[in-house]
CSV table of C-alpha atoms in Angstrom, one decimal:
chain,number,residue,atom,x,y,z
D,39,MET,CA,54.9,165.5,115.5
D,40,VAL,CA,53.7,166.4,118.9
D,41,ILE,CA,52.7,170.1,119.4
D,42,ARG,CA,51.5,171.8,122.6
D,43,ARG,CA,48.6,173.8,121.3
D,44,TYR,CA,47.3,175.5,118.2
D,45,GLN,CA,49.4,178.7,117.8
D,46,GLN,CA,47.5,180.8,115.2
D,47,ARG,CA,43.8,181.8,115.2
D,48,SER,CA,41.9,181.7,112.0
D,49,ILE,CA,40.4,184.9,110.5
D,50,TYR,CA,36.9,183.6,111.4
D,51,GLU,CA,37.8,183.4,115.1
D,52,GLU,CA,39.2,186.9,115.1
D,53,LEU,CA,36.0,188.3,113.4
D,54,ALA,CA,33.8,186.4,116.0
D,55,ARG,CA,35.9,187.8,118.9
D,56,LYS,CA,35.5,191.4,117.6
D,57,LEU,CA,31.8,191.1,116.9
D,58,LEU,CA,31.0,189.3,120.2
D,59,PRO,CA,33.6,190.5,122.7
D,60,ASP,CA,31.8,189.1,125.7
D,61,HIS,CA,30.4,185.9,124.2
D,62,GLU,CA,32.3,183.7,126.6
D,63,ALA,CA,30.8,185.3,129.6
D,64,LEU,CA,27.3,185.1,128.1
D,65,GLN,CA,27.4,181.5,126.9
D,66,TRP,CA,29.8,179.5,129.1
D,67,GLU,CA,28.5,177.7,132.2
D,68,GLN,CA,30.1,179.0,135.4
D,69,TRP,CA,31.6,175.6,136.3
D,70,LEU,CA,33.1,175.2,132.8
D,71,LEU,CA,34.9,178.6,133.1
D,72,LYS,CA,36.4,177.4,136.4
D,73,VAL,CA,37.4,174.0,135.0
D,74,ASN,CA,39.0,175.9,132.1
D,75,GLN,CA,41.1,177.9,134.5
D,76,VAL,CA,42.4,174.7,136.2
D,77,LEU,CA,43.3,173.2,132.9
D,78,GLU,CA,45.6,176.1,132.1
D,79,ASP,CA,48.2,174.5,134.3
D,80,GLY,CA,51.5,173.9,132.5
D,81,GLU,CA,52.5,170.7,134.3
D,82,LEU,CA,49.3,169.0,133.1
D,83,LEU,CA,50.2,169.8,129.5
D,84,ASP,CA,53.8,168.7,130.1
D,85,LEU,CA,52.5,165.2,131.2
D,86,VAL,CA,50.2,164.9,128.2
D,87,GLN,CA,52.9,166.1,125.7
D,88,GLU,CA,55.4,163.6,127.0
D,89,ALA,CA,52.8,160.8,126.8
D,90,LEU,CA,52.0,161.6,123.2
D,91,ALA,CA,55.7,161.7,122.4
D,92,GLN,CA,55.9,158.0,123.4
D,93,ARG,CA,53.6,156.8,120.7
D,94,TRP,CA,56.3,156.4,118.1
D,95,PRO,CA,60.1,156.6,118.4
D,96,ARG,CA,60.3,160.1,116.7
D,97,SER,CA,56.9,161.5,117.5
D,98,LYS,CA,58.5,164.4,119.4
D,99,ASN,CA,60.0,166.2,116.4
D,100,ARG,CA,59.2,164.3,113.2
D,101,GLY,CA,56.2,164.0,111.0
D,102,ARG,CA,53.2,166.2,110.4
D,103,PRO,CA,51.7,168.0,113.4
D,104,GLY,CA,49.2,165.8,115.3
D,105,THR,CA,46.4,166.7,117.7
D,106,PRO,CA,47.9,169.2,120.2
D,107,ALA,CA,48.5,168.1,123.8
D,108,GLU,CA,46.1,170.8,125.1
D,109,VAL,CA,43.3,169.7,122.8
D,110,ALA,CA,43.8,166.0,123.6
D,111,LEU,CA,43.6,166.6,127.3
D,112,ARG,CA,40.5,168.8,127.2
D,113,LEU,CA,38.6,166.5,124.7
D,114,LEU,CA,39.1,163.4,127.0
D,115,LEU,CA,38.2,165.3,130.1
D,116,LEU,CA,35.1,166.8,128.5
D,117,LYS,CA,34.0,163.3,127.5
D,118,HIS,CA,34.1,162.1,131.1
D,119,LEU,CA,32.7,165.3,132.5
D,120,LYS,CA,29.6,164.8,130.3
D,121,ASN,CA,29.7,160.9,130.3
D,122,TRP,CA,29.6,160.8,126.5
D,123,SER,CA,30.8,158.2,124.0
D,124,TYR,CA,33.5,159.1,121.5
D,125,ALA,CA,30.9,159.5,118.8
D,126,GLU,CA,28.8,161.8,121.0
D,127,LEU,CA,32.0,163.8,121.9
D,128,GLU,CA,32.9,164.3,118.2
D,129,ARG,CA,29.3,165.3,117.3
D,130,GLU,CA,28.8,167.8,120.2
D,131,VAL,CA,32.2,169.5,119.9
D,132,ARG,CA,31.8,169.9,116.2
D,133,ALA,CA,28.5,171.6,116.5
D,134,ASN,CA,29.0,173.7,119.7
D,135,LEU,CA,31.0,176.9,119.8
D,136,VAL,CA,31.4,176.8,123.6
D,137,TYR,CA,32.9,173.3,123.5
D,138,ARG,CA,35.2,174.3,120.6
D,139,GLN,CA,36.5,177.1,122.7
D,140,PHE,CA,36.8,175.0,125.8
D,141,THR,CA,38.8,172.3,124.0
D,142,ARG,CA,40.9,174.9,122.2
D,143,ILE,CA,40.1,173.5,118.8
D,144,GLY,CA,38.7,176.8,117.6
D,145,MET,CA,37.9,176.6,113.9
D,146,GLU,CA,40.2,173.6,113.3
D,147,ARG,CA,39.0,170.2,112.4
D,148,VAL,CA,37.6,168.1,115.3
D,149,PRO,CA,39.4,164.8,115.5
D,150,ASP,CA,37.3,161.8,114.6
D,151,GLU,CA,36.3,159.2,117.2
D,152,LYS,CA,39.0,156.7,116.1
D,153,THR,CA,41.7,159.3,116.6
D,154,MET,CA,40.4,160.1,120.0
D,155,VAL,CA,40.4,156.4,121.0
D,156,ARG,CA,44.2,156.4,120.1
D,157,LEU,CA,44.8,159.6,122.0
D,158,GLY,CA,43.1,158.1,125.1
D,159,GLN,CA,45.2,155.0,124.9
D,160,ALA,CA,48.3,157.1,124.6
D,161,LEU,CA,47.4,159.0,127.8
D,162,GLY,CA,46.6,155.9,129.7
D,163,PRO,CA,50.1,155.5,131.4
D,164,VAL,CA,49.9,159.1,132.8
D,165,THR,CA,46.3,159.1,134.0
D,166,LYS,CA,47.4,158.5,137.6
D,167,GLN,CA,50.0,161.4,137.4
D,168,LEU,CA,47.3,163.7,135.9
D,169,HIS,CA,45.1,162.9,138.9
D,170,GLU,CA,47.8,163.6,141.4
D,171,ARG,CA,48.5,166.9,139.7
D,172,VAL,CA,44.8,167.9,139.9
D,173,VAL,CA,44.8,167.0,143.6
D,174,ALA,CA,47.9,169.1,144.2
D,175,LEU,CA,46.2,172.0,142.4
D,176,ALA,CA,43.1,171.5,144.6
D,177,ALA,CA,45.2,171.5,147.7
D,178,SER,CA,47.0,174.7,146.7
D,179,LYS,CA,43.5,176.3,146.2
D,180,LYS,CA,42.5,175.2,149.7
D,181,VAL,CA,39.6,173.1,148.3
D,182,ALA,CA,40.6,170.6,151.0
D,183,ARG,CA,42.9,171.1,153.9
D,184,GLY,CA,43.3,167.4,154.8
D,185,ARG,CA,41.5,167.5,158.2
D,186,LYS,CA,39.2,164.6,157.3
D,187,LEU,CA,39.5,161.3,155.5
D,188,ARG,CA,36.8,158.9,154.5
D,189,LEU,CA,37.3,155.6,152.6
D,190,ASP,CA,35.2,153.1,150.8
D,191,THR,CA,35.4,150.5,148.0
D,192,THR,CA,33.1,149.8,145.0
D,193,VAL,CA,33.1,147.7,141.9
D,194,THR,CA,33.5,148.9,138.3
D,195,GLU,CA,32.1,146.2,136.0
D,196,LYS,CA,33.8,145.1,132.8
D,197,ASN,CA,31.8,145.5,129.6
D,198,ILE,CA,30.7,141.8,129.4
D,199,ARG,CA,27.4,139.9,129.4
D,200,TYR,CA,26.4,137.7,132.3
D,201,PRO,CA,28.7,134.7,132.1
D,202,THR,CA,27.5,131.1,131.6
D,203,ASP,CA,29.6,128.1,130.8
D,204,SER,CA,27.8,127.3,127.6
D,205,GLN,CA,28.2,130.9,126.2
D,206,LEU,CA,31.9,131.0,127.2
D,207,LEU,CA,32.4,127.7,125.3
D,208,GLY,CA,30.6,129.1,122.3
D,209,ASP,CA,32.7,132.4,122.5
D,210,GLY,CA,35.9,130.4,122.6
D,211,ILE,CA,35.0,128.2,119.7
D,212,ARG,CA,33.9,131.2,117.6
D,213,VAL,CA,37.1,133.2,118.3
D,214,ILE,CA,39.4,130.3,117.5
D,215,THR,CA,37.6,129.6,114.3
D,216,ARG,CA,37.6,133.3,113.3
D,217,THR,CA,41.3,133.7,114.1
D,218,ILE,CA,42.4,130.6,112.2
D,219,GLU,CA,40.5,131.8,109.1
D,220,LYS,CA,42.3,135.2,109.4
D,221,LEU,CA,45.6,133.5,109.8
D,222,LYS,CA,45.0,131.4,106.7
D,223,THR,CA,44.2,134.6,104.7
D,224,VAL,CA,47.4,136.4,105.9
D,225,ALA,CA,49.6,133.3,105.2
D,226,GLY,CA,48.0,132.8,101.8
D,227,GLU,CA,47.1,129.2,102.6
D,228,THR,CA,44.0,127.9,100.8
D,229,GLN,CA,44.6,124.1,101.1
D,230,LEU,CA,44.5,123.8,104.8
D,231,LYS,CA,41.2,122.4,106.0
D,232,PHE,CA,39.7,123.7,109.2
D,233,ARG,CA,36.1,122.7,110.0
D,234,ASN,CA,33.8,125.5,111.0
D,235,ARG,CA,31.5,124.0,113.7
D,236,ALA,CA,29.4,127.2,114.2
D,237,ARG,CA,26.1,125.5,113.2
D,238,SER,CA,26.4,122.5,115.4
D,239,VAL,CA,27.7,124.7,118.3
D,240,ASN,CA,24.7,127.0,118.0
D,241,ARG,CA,22.4,123.9,118.1
D,242,ARG,CA,24.0,122.7,121.3
D,243,LEU,CA,23.6,126.2,122.9
D,244,LEU,CA,19.9,126.1,122.1
D,245,GLU,CA,19.6,122.6,123.5
D,246,ILE,CA,21.3,123.7,126.7
D,247,SER,CA,19.1,126.8,127.1
D,248,ARG,CA,16.0,124.7,126.7
D,249,ALA,CA,17.2,121.8,129.0
D,250,ALA,CA,18.1,124.4,131.7
D,251,LEU,CA,14.3,125.2,132.0
D,252,GLN,CA,13.3,121.6,132.6
D,253,GLN,CA,13.0,120.4,136.2
D,254,GLY,CA,13.9,117.0,137.7
D,255,GLU,CA,16.3,114.3,136.7
D,256,ALA,CA,15.2,114.2,133.1
D,257,GLY,CA,16.1,117.8,132.6
D,258,LYS,CA,19.5,117.3,134.4
D,259,GLU,CA,20.3,114.3,132.2
D,260,LYS,CA,19.4,116.2,129.0
D,261,LEU,CA,21.5,119.1,130.2
D,262,GLN,CA,24.5,116.9,130.8
D,263,ARG,CA,24.1,115.2,127.4
D,264,SER,CA,24.0,118.5,125.6
D,265,TYR,CA,27.0,119.8,127.6
D,266,GLY,CA,28.9,116.6,126.7
D,267,LYS,CA,28.4,117.2,123.0
D,268,LEU,CA,29.4,120.9,123.4
D,269,LEU,CA,32.6,119.9,125.3
D,270,LEU,CA,33.4,117.4,122.6
D,271,SER,CA,33.1,120.1,119.9
D,272,ALA,CA,35.2,122.5,122.0
D,273,GLN,CA,37.9,119.8,122.4
D,274,ARG,CA,38.0,119.1,118.7
D,275,VAL,CA,38.2,122.9,117.8
D,276,ALA,CA,41.0,123.4,120.4
D,277,GLY,CA,43.0,120.5,119.0
D,278,ALA,CA,42.4,121.5,115.4
D,279,GLY,CA,43.4,125.1,116.2
D,280,GLU,CA,46.7,124.0,117.7
D,281,ARG,CA,47.5,121.8,114.7
D,282,ALA,CA,46.5,124.5,112.2
D,283,ALA,CA,48.6,127.1,113.9
D,284,GLN,CA,51.6,124.8,113.8
D,285,GLN,CA,51.2,124.0,110.1
D,286,LEU,CA,50.8,127.7,109.2
D,287,THR,CA,53.9,128.7,111.1
D,288,THR,CA,56.2,127.3,108.3
D,289,LYS,CA,54.1,129.1,105.7
D,290,VAL,CA,54.4,132.4,107.6
D,291,LYS,CA,58.2,132.2,107.8
D,292,ARG,CA,58.4,132.4,104.0
D,293,LEU,CA,56.5,135.7,103.9
D,294,ARG,CA,58.6,138.7,102.9
D,295,ASN,CA,56.2,141.4,103.9
D,296,ARG,CA,57.1,142.6,107.5
D,297,LYS,CA,53.5,143.8,108.2
D,298,GLN,CA,52.1,140.4,107.2
D,299,LYS,CA,54.6,138.7,109.4
D,300,ALA,CA,53.7,140.9,112.4
D,301,ARG,CA,50.0,140.4,111.7
D,302,ALA,CA,50.5,136.6,111.5
D,303,ALA,CA,52.5,136.6,114.8
D,304,ALA,CA,49.8,138.5,116.5
D,305,LEU,CA,47.1,136.1,115.2
D,306,ARG,CA,49.2,133.0,116.4
D,307,GLN,CA,49.5,134.6,119.8
D,308,GLN,CA,45.8,135.3,120.0
D,309,THR,CA,45.0,131.7,118.9
D,310,ALA,CA,47.3,130.3,121.6
D,311,GLU,CA,45.8,132.5,124.3
D,312,THR,CA,42.2,131.7,123.3
D,313,ILE,CA,42.9,128.0,123.3
D,314,ALA,CA,44.4,128.2,126.8
D,315,LEU,CA,41.3,130.1,128.0
D,316,LEU,CA,38.9,127.6,126.3
D,317,ARG,CA,40.6,124.7,128.0
D,318,ARG,CA,40.2,126.5,131.4
D,319,VAL,CA,36.5,127.0,130.6
D,320,MET,CA,36.2,123.3,129.7
D,321,ALA,CA,37.7,122.3,133.0
D,322,GLN,CA,35.4,124.5,135.1
D,323,THR,CA,32.4,123.3,133.0
D,324,LYS,CA,33.2,119.7,133.7
D,325,ALA,CA,33.6,120.4,137.4
D,326,ARG,CA,30.3,122.2,137.7
D,327,VAL,CA,28.0,120.2,135.3
D,328,PHE,CA,29.4,116.7,136.0
D,329,GLY,CA,31.1,117.1,139.4
D,330,GLY,CA,28.7,119.5,141.1
D,331,ASP,CA,31.5,121.9,142.1
D,332,HIS,CA,30.1,125.4,142.0
D,333,HIS,CA,33.2,126.9,143.7
D,334,TYR,CA,35.9,126.1,141.1
D,335,PRO,CA,39.0,128.2,141.7
D,336,HIS,CA,40.2,130.8,139.2
D,337,LYS,CA,37.1,130.8,137.0
D,338,VAL,CA,37.1,132.4,133.6
D,339,PHE,CA,34.1,134.9,133.3
D,340,SER,CA,34.9,136.2,129.8
D,341,ILE,CA,36.9,135.1,126.8
D,342,PHE,CA,37.4,138.8,125.9
D,343,GLU,CA,38.1,140.1,129.4
D,344,PRO,CA,39.9,137.1,131.1
D,345,ASP,CA,41.0,139.0,134.2
D,346,THR,CA,37.4,139.7,135.3
D,347,GLU,CA,36.6,138.8,138.9
D,348,ALA,CA,33.2,137.9,140.5
D,349,ILE,CA,32.8,140.2,143.5
D,350,ARG,CA,30.0,140.2,146.0
D,351,LYS,CA,29.3,143.4,147.9
D,352,GLY,CA,26.0,142.5,149.5
D,353,LYS,CA,23.7,144.3,147.1
D,354,ALA,CA,20.2,143.0,147.0
D,355,ALA,CA,19.6,144.2,143.4
D,356,LYS,CA,22.9,142.9,142.1
D,357,PRO,CA,24.4,140.2,144.4
D,358,THR,CA,27.4,139.5,142.1
D,359,GLU,CA,29.3,142.0,140.0
D,360,PHE,CA,31.8,141.1,137.4
D,361,GLY,CA,34.7,143.6,137.2
D,362,LYS,CA,37.4,144.9,139.5
D,363,LEU,CA,37.5,146.4,143.0
D,364,VAL,CA,38.1,150.2,143.2
D,365,LYS,CA,39.1,152.1,146.2
D,366,ILE,CA,37.8,155.7,146.6
D,367,GLN,CA,39.5,157.9,149.2
D,368,GLU,CA,38.1,161.4,150.0
D,369,ALA,CA,38.9,164.5,151.9
D,370,GLU,CA,36.6,167.5,152.5
D,371,ASN,CA,34.5,169.0,149.8
D,372,GLN,CA,34.1,165.8,147.8
D,373,LEU,CA,37.8,165.9,146.7
D,374,ILE,CA,39.0,162.4,145.8
D,375,VAL,CA,42.5,162.3,147.1
D,376,ASP,CA,43.4,158.8,145.8
D,377,TYR,CA,41.8,155.9,143.9
D,378,GLU,CA,43.1,152.5,143.1
D,379,VAL,CA,42.0,149.7,140.7
D,380,TYR,CA,43.1,146.4,142.1
D,381,ALA,CA,44.2,143.5,139.9
D,382,GLU,CA,43.0,141.1,142.6
D,383,ARG,CA,40.5,141.9,145.3
D,384,PRO,CA,42.2,142.6,148.6
D,385,ALA,CA,40.6,142.7,152.0
D,386,ASP,CA,39.2,146.1,152.9
D,387,ALA,CA,41.1,146.2,156.2
D,388,ALA,CA,44.4,146.0,154.3
D,389,LEU,CA,43.7,149.3,152.5
D,390,LEU,CA,43.4,151.6,155.6
D,391,LEU,CA,47.0,152.2,156.5
D,392,PRO,CA,48.2,152.9,152.9
D,393,ALA,CA,45.3,155.4,152.7
D,394,ILE,CA,46.6,157.3,155.7
D,395,SER,CA,50.1,157.3,154.2
D,396,LYS,CA,48.8,158.7,150.9
D,397,HIS,CA,46.9,161.4,152.8
D,398,LYS,CA,50.0,162.5,154.6
D,399,ALA,CA,52.0,162.6,151.4
D,400,VAL,CA,49.4,164.9,149.8
D,401,PHE,CA,48.7,167.3,152.7
D,402,GLY,CA,51.8,166.9,154.7
D,403,HIS,CA,50.0,165.8,157.9
D,404,ALA,CA,47.6,163.0,159.1
D,405,PRO,CA,43.9,163.7,159.1
D,406,ARG,CA,42.3,164.7,162.3
D,407,LEU,CA,39.3,162.5,161.6
D,408,LEU,CA,39.3,159.1,159.9
D,409,ALA,CA,35.9,157.5,159.0
D,410,ALA,CA,35.2,154.2,157.3
D,411,ASP,CA,32.7,151.3,157.5
D,412,ALA,CA,33.0,148.1,159.5
D,413,ALA,CA,34.9,146.2,156.8
D,414,PHE,CA,38.0,148.3,157.4
D,415,PHE,CA,38.0,147.6,161.2
D,416,SER,CA,40.6,145.7,163.1
D,417,ALA,CA,42.2,146.5,166.4
D,418,ALA,CA,45.6,146.6,164.8
D,419,ASN,CA,44.4,149.2,162.2
D,420,GLU,CA,42.8,151.4,164.9
D,421,THR,CA,46.0,151.4,167.0
D,422,ALA,CA,48.2,152.0,164.0
D,423,ALA,CA,46.0,154.9,162.8
D,424,GLN,CA,46.2,156.6,166.2
D,425,GLU,CA,50.0,156.1,166.2
D,426,ALA,CA,50.1,157.7,162.7
D,427,GLY,CA,48.6,160.9,164.2
D,428,VAL,CA,44.9,160.4,163.6
D,429,LYS,CA,43.1,161.8,166.7
D,430,GLN,CA,39.6,160.5,166.0
D,431,VAL,CA,39.2,157.0,164.4
D,432,ALA,CA,35.6,156.4,163.6
D,433,ILE,CA,35.4,152.8,162.3
D,434,PRO,CA,32.7,150.7,163.9
D,435,SER,CA,33.1,147.1,165.1
D,436,LYS,CA,29.9,145.3,164.8
D,437,ALA,CA,31.3,142.1,166.4
D,438,THR,CA,32.5,143.7,169.6
D,439,LYS,CA,31.3,142.5,173.0
D,440,SER,CA,33.0,145.2,175.0
D,441,ILE,CA,30.7,147.5,176.8
D,442,THR,CA,33.3,150.3,176.7
D,443,ARG,CA,33.6,149.9,172.9
D,444,ARG,CA,29.9,150.0,172.4
D,445,ALA,CA,29.5,153.1,174.5
D,446,ARG,CA,32.3,154.8,172.5
D,447,GLN,CA,30.6,154.0,169.3
D,448,HIS,CA,27.5,155.8,170.6
D,449,GLU,CA,29.3,159.0,171.5
D,450,ARG,CA,28.2,162.1,169.6
D,451,TRP,CA,31.5,162.7,167.7
D,452,PHE,CA,31.5,159.0,166.5
D,453,GLN,CA,27.9,159.2,165.3
D,454,ARG,CA,28.6,162.5,163.5
D,455,ALA,CA,31.7,161.0,161.9
D,456,GLN,CA,29.7,158.0,160.6
D,457,ARG,CA,27.1,160.3,159.2
D,458,TRP,CA,29.8,162.1,157.3
D,459,ARG,CA,31.2,158.8,156.2
D,460,VAL,CA,27.9,158.0,154.5
D,461,GLY,CA,28.7,160.8,152.0
D,462,CYS,CA,31.3,158.5,150.5
D,463,GLU,CA,28.4,156.3,149.3
D,464,GLY,CA,26.8,159.3,147.7
D,465,ARG,CA,30.1,160.2,146.0
D,466,ILE,CA,30.4,156.7,144.6
D,467,SER,CA,26.8,157.0,143.3
D,468,VAL,CA,27.7,160.3,141.6
D,469,LEU,CA,30.8,158.7,140.0
D,470,LYS,CA,28.7,155.9,138.6
D,471,ARG,CA,25.8,157.9,137.4
D,472,LYS,CA,27.6,161.0,136.2
D,473,HIS,CA,31.0,159.8,135.2
D,474,GLY,CA,30.3,156.3,134.0
D,475,LEU,CA,32.1,154.2,136.7
D,476,THR,CA,29.3,151.7,136.8
D,477,ARG,CA,30.8,149.9,133.7
D,478,SER,CA,34.1,150.4,132.0
D,479,ARG,CA,33.8,150.9,128.2
D,480,TYR,CA,37.6,150.6,127.7
D,481,LYS,CA,39.1,147.1,127.2
D,482,GLY,CA,41.5,145.3,129.4
D,483,GLN,CA,43.0,146.2,132.8
D,484,ALA,CA,44.9,149.2,131.4
D,485,GLY,CA,41.6,150.4,129.9
D,486,LEU,CA,39.8,150.0,133.2
D,487,GLN,CA,42.5,152.0,135.0
D,488,ARG,CA,42.2,154.8,132.4
D,489,TRP,CA,38.3,154.8,132.6
D,490,VAL,CA,38.3,155.1,136.4
D,491,GLY,CA,41.1,157.6,136.5
D,492,LEU,CA,39.5,160.0,134.0
D,493,GLY,CA,36.2,159.7,135.8
D,494,VAL,CA,37.8,160.6,139.1
D,495,ILE,CA,39.7,163.5,137.5
D,496,ALA,CA,36.4,164.8,136.1
D,497,ASN,CA,34.8,164.6,139.6
D,498,ASN,CA,37.7,166.5,141.1
D,499,LEU,CA,37.5,169.3,138.5
D,500,LEU,CA,33.8,169.8,139.4
D,501,ALA,CA,34.7,169.7,143.1
D,502,ILE,CA,37.3,172.5,142.5
D,503,ALA,CA,34.7,174.5,140.4
D,504,ASP,CA,32.1,174.2,143.2
D,505,SER,CA,34.6,175.2,146.0
D,506,THR,CA,36.3,178.2,144.3
């Protein structure tokens, strides 16, 4: 059953309150006190309560009381405020009286890390709404008045290792073998033969890693021979996996246990998806190793995160990043008005006009100043921004040959606007260092959306605390 908050204090809390009447003022950090005041908002709790009620059909009013909505919200935000793991969050809250008071757990039992993982997944669909409510609270407190807008994009990486074709083939073979073995156990089938090729595949992977270090035609021929053997093993595993799944289907239909049937259906689905991914990896490996095609379209970069993209942002230290493009849109005082995680990378120039529309929806008017880097420039964008009510559009065009345009870009207001725009780079750096946006630890596209959203909310809470 979903409850809003813990209603009754324990006798130990009452004794502590009487003995130390001003313990909060003495021990709480100033920013934490201000964040605590923001999280008192009833609409935030309403969103969380409704999200928790969707976990099961009758979660709203049936069953034993679960973790209160207030506690779930504060735990997850504290995690991203401090950039902790779930295990660190459980340990720190359990041992620290200030964090117990902030999260409103009091003397109750702290949820374990598995419970907090499920709570985070339940709140995933409303993360964007929670962010919008926090922005509305910031606007009502005059943290930002919407006079300025700056815009930039970055990449949040998926939690994967650097992709190579050989490792992807090895991962696909291993997952198919493991899933078929689980399916055999669930179906109670012991007679079905499915060869485990792990030893031979590991030998091929070692051969490929050694051959890749050799120079010249001899090394290239050895590499191709080893890849040929690995591709043959992958083809055999994929074919055997399809046949085994079909043979086990009839066995599964005879099961009477609903949970076993559901488990078997999930394993069959996973087998089919992994085989499809493995075949895509085989095609891109053949194109690269034997055809010399290094720009194969729609590459797979991870068996476990198949929607990962390879994105180049021109960084010297990390030329290619594997993840998703994230838009960060700011107003004054480091308040992030909007963020977006894109399923497929768009052109930066296509993001400018929607950003102005979002700004107007939040503040009720267009920004007086709009600043962005050259990737957002187009003549159509500049004209449309001015027509939308933006008085000063400071987006440089590096390719311009117009003397008038170059002179405009050297005017004092334009240079000042560009110096202010650089602060967006600093904000992205803070998001990555302080709130974990460098790499998402949550799985899948929905997990990445939740990871970025909670990190942005944590940033906005600190921005509100600094400005009030």
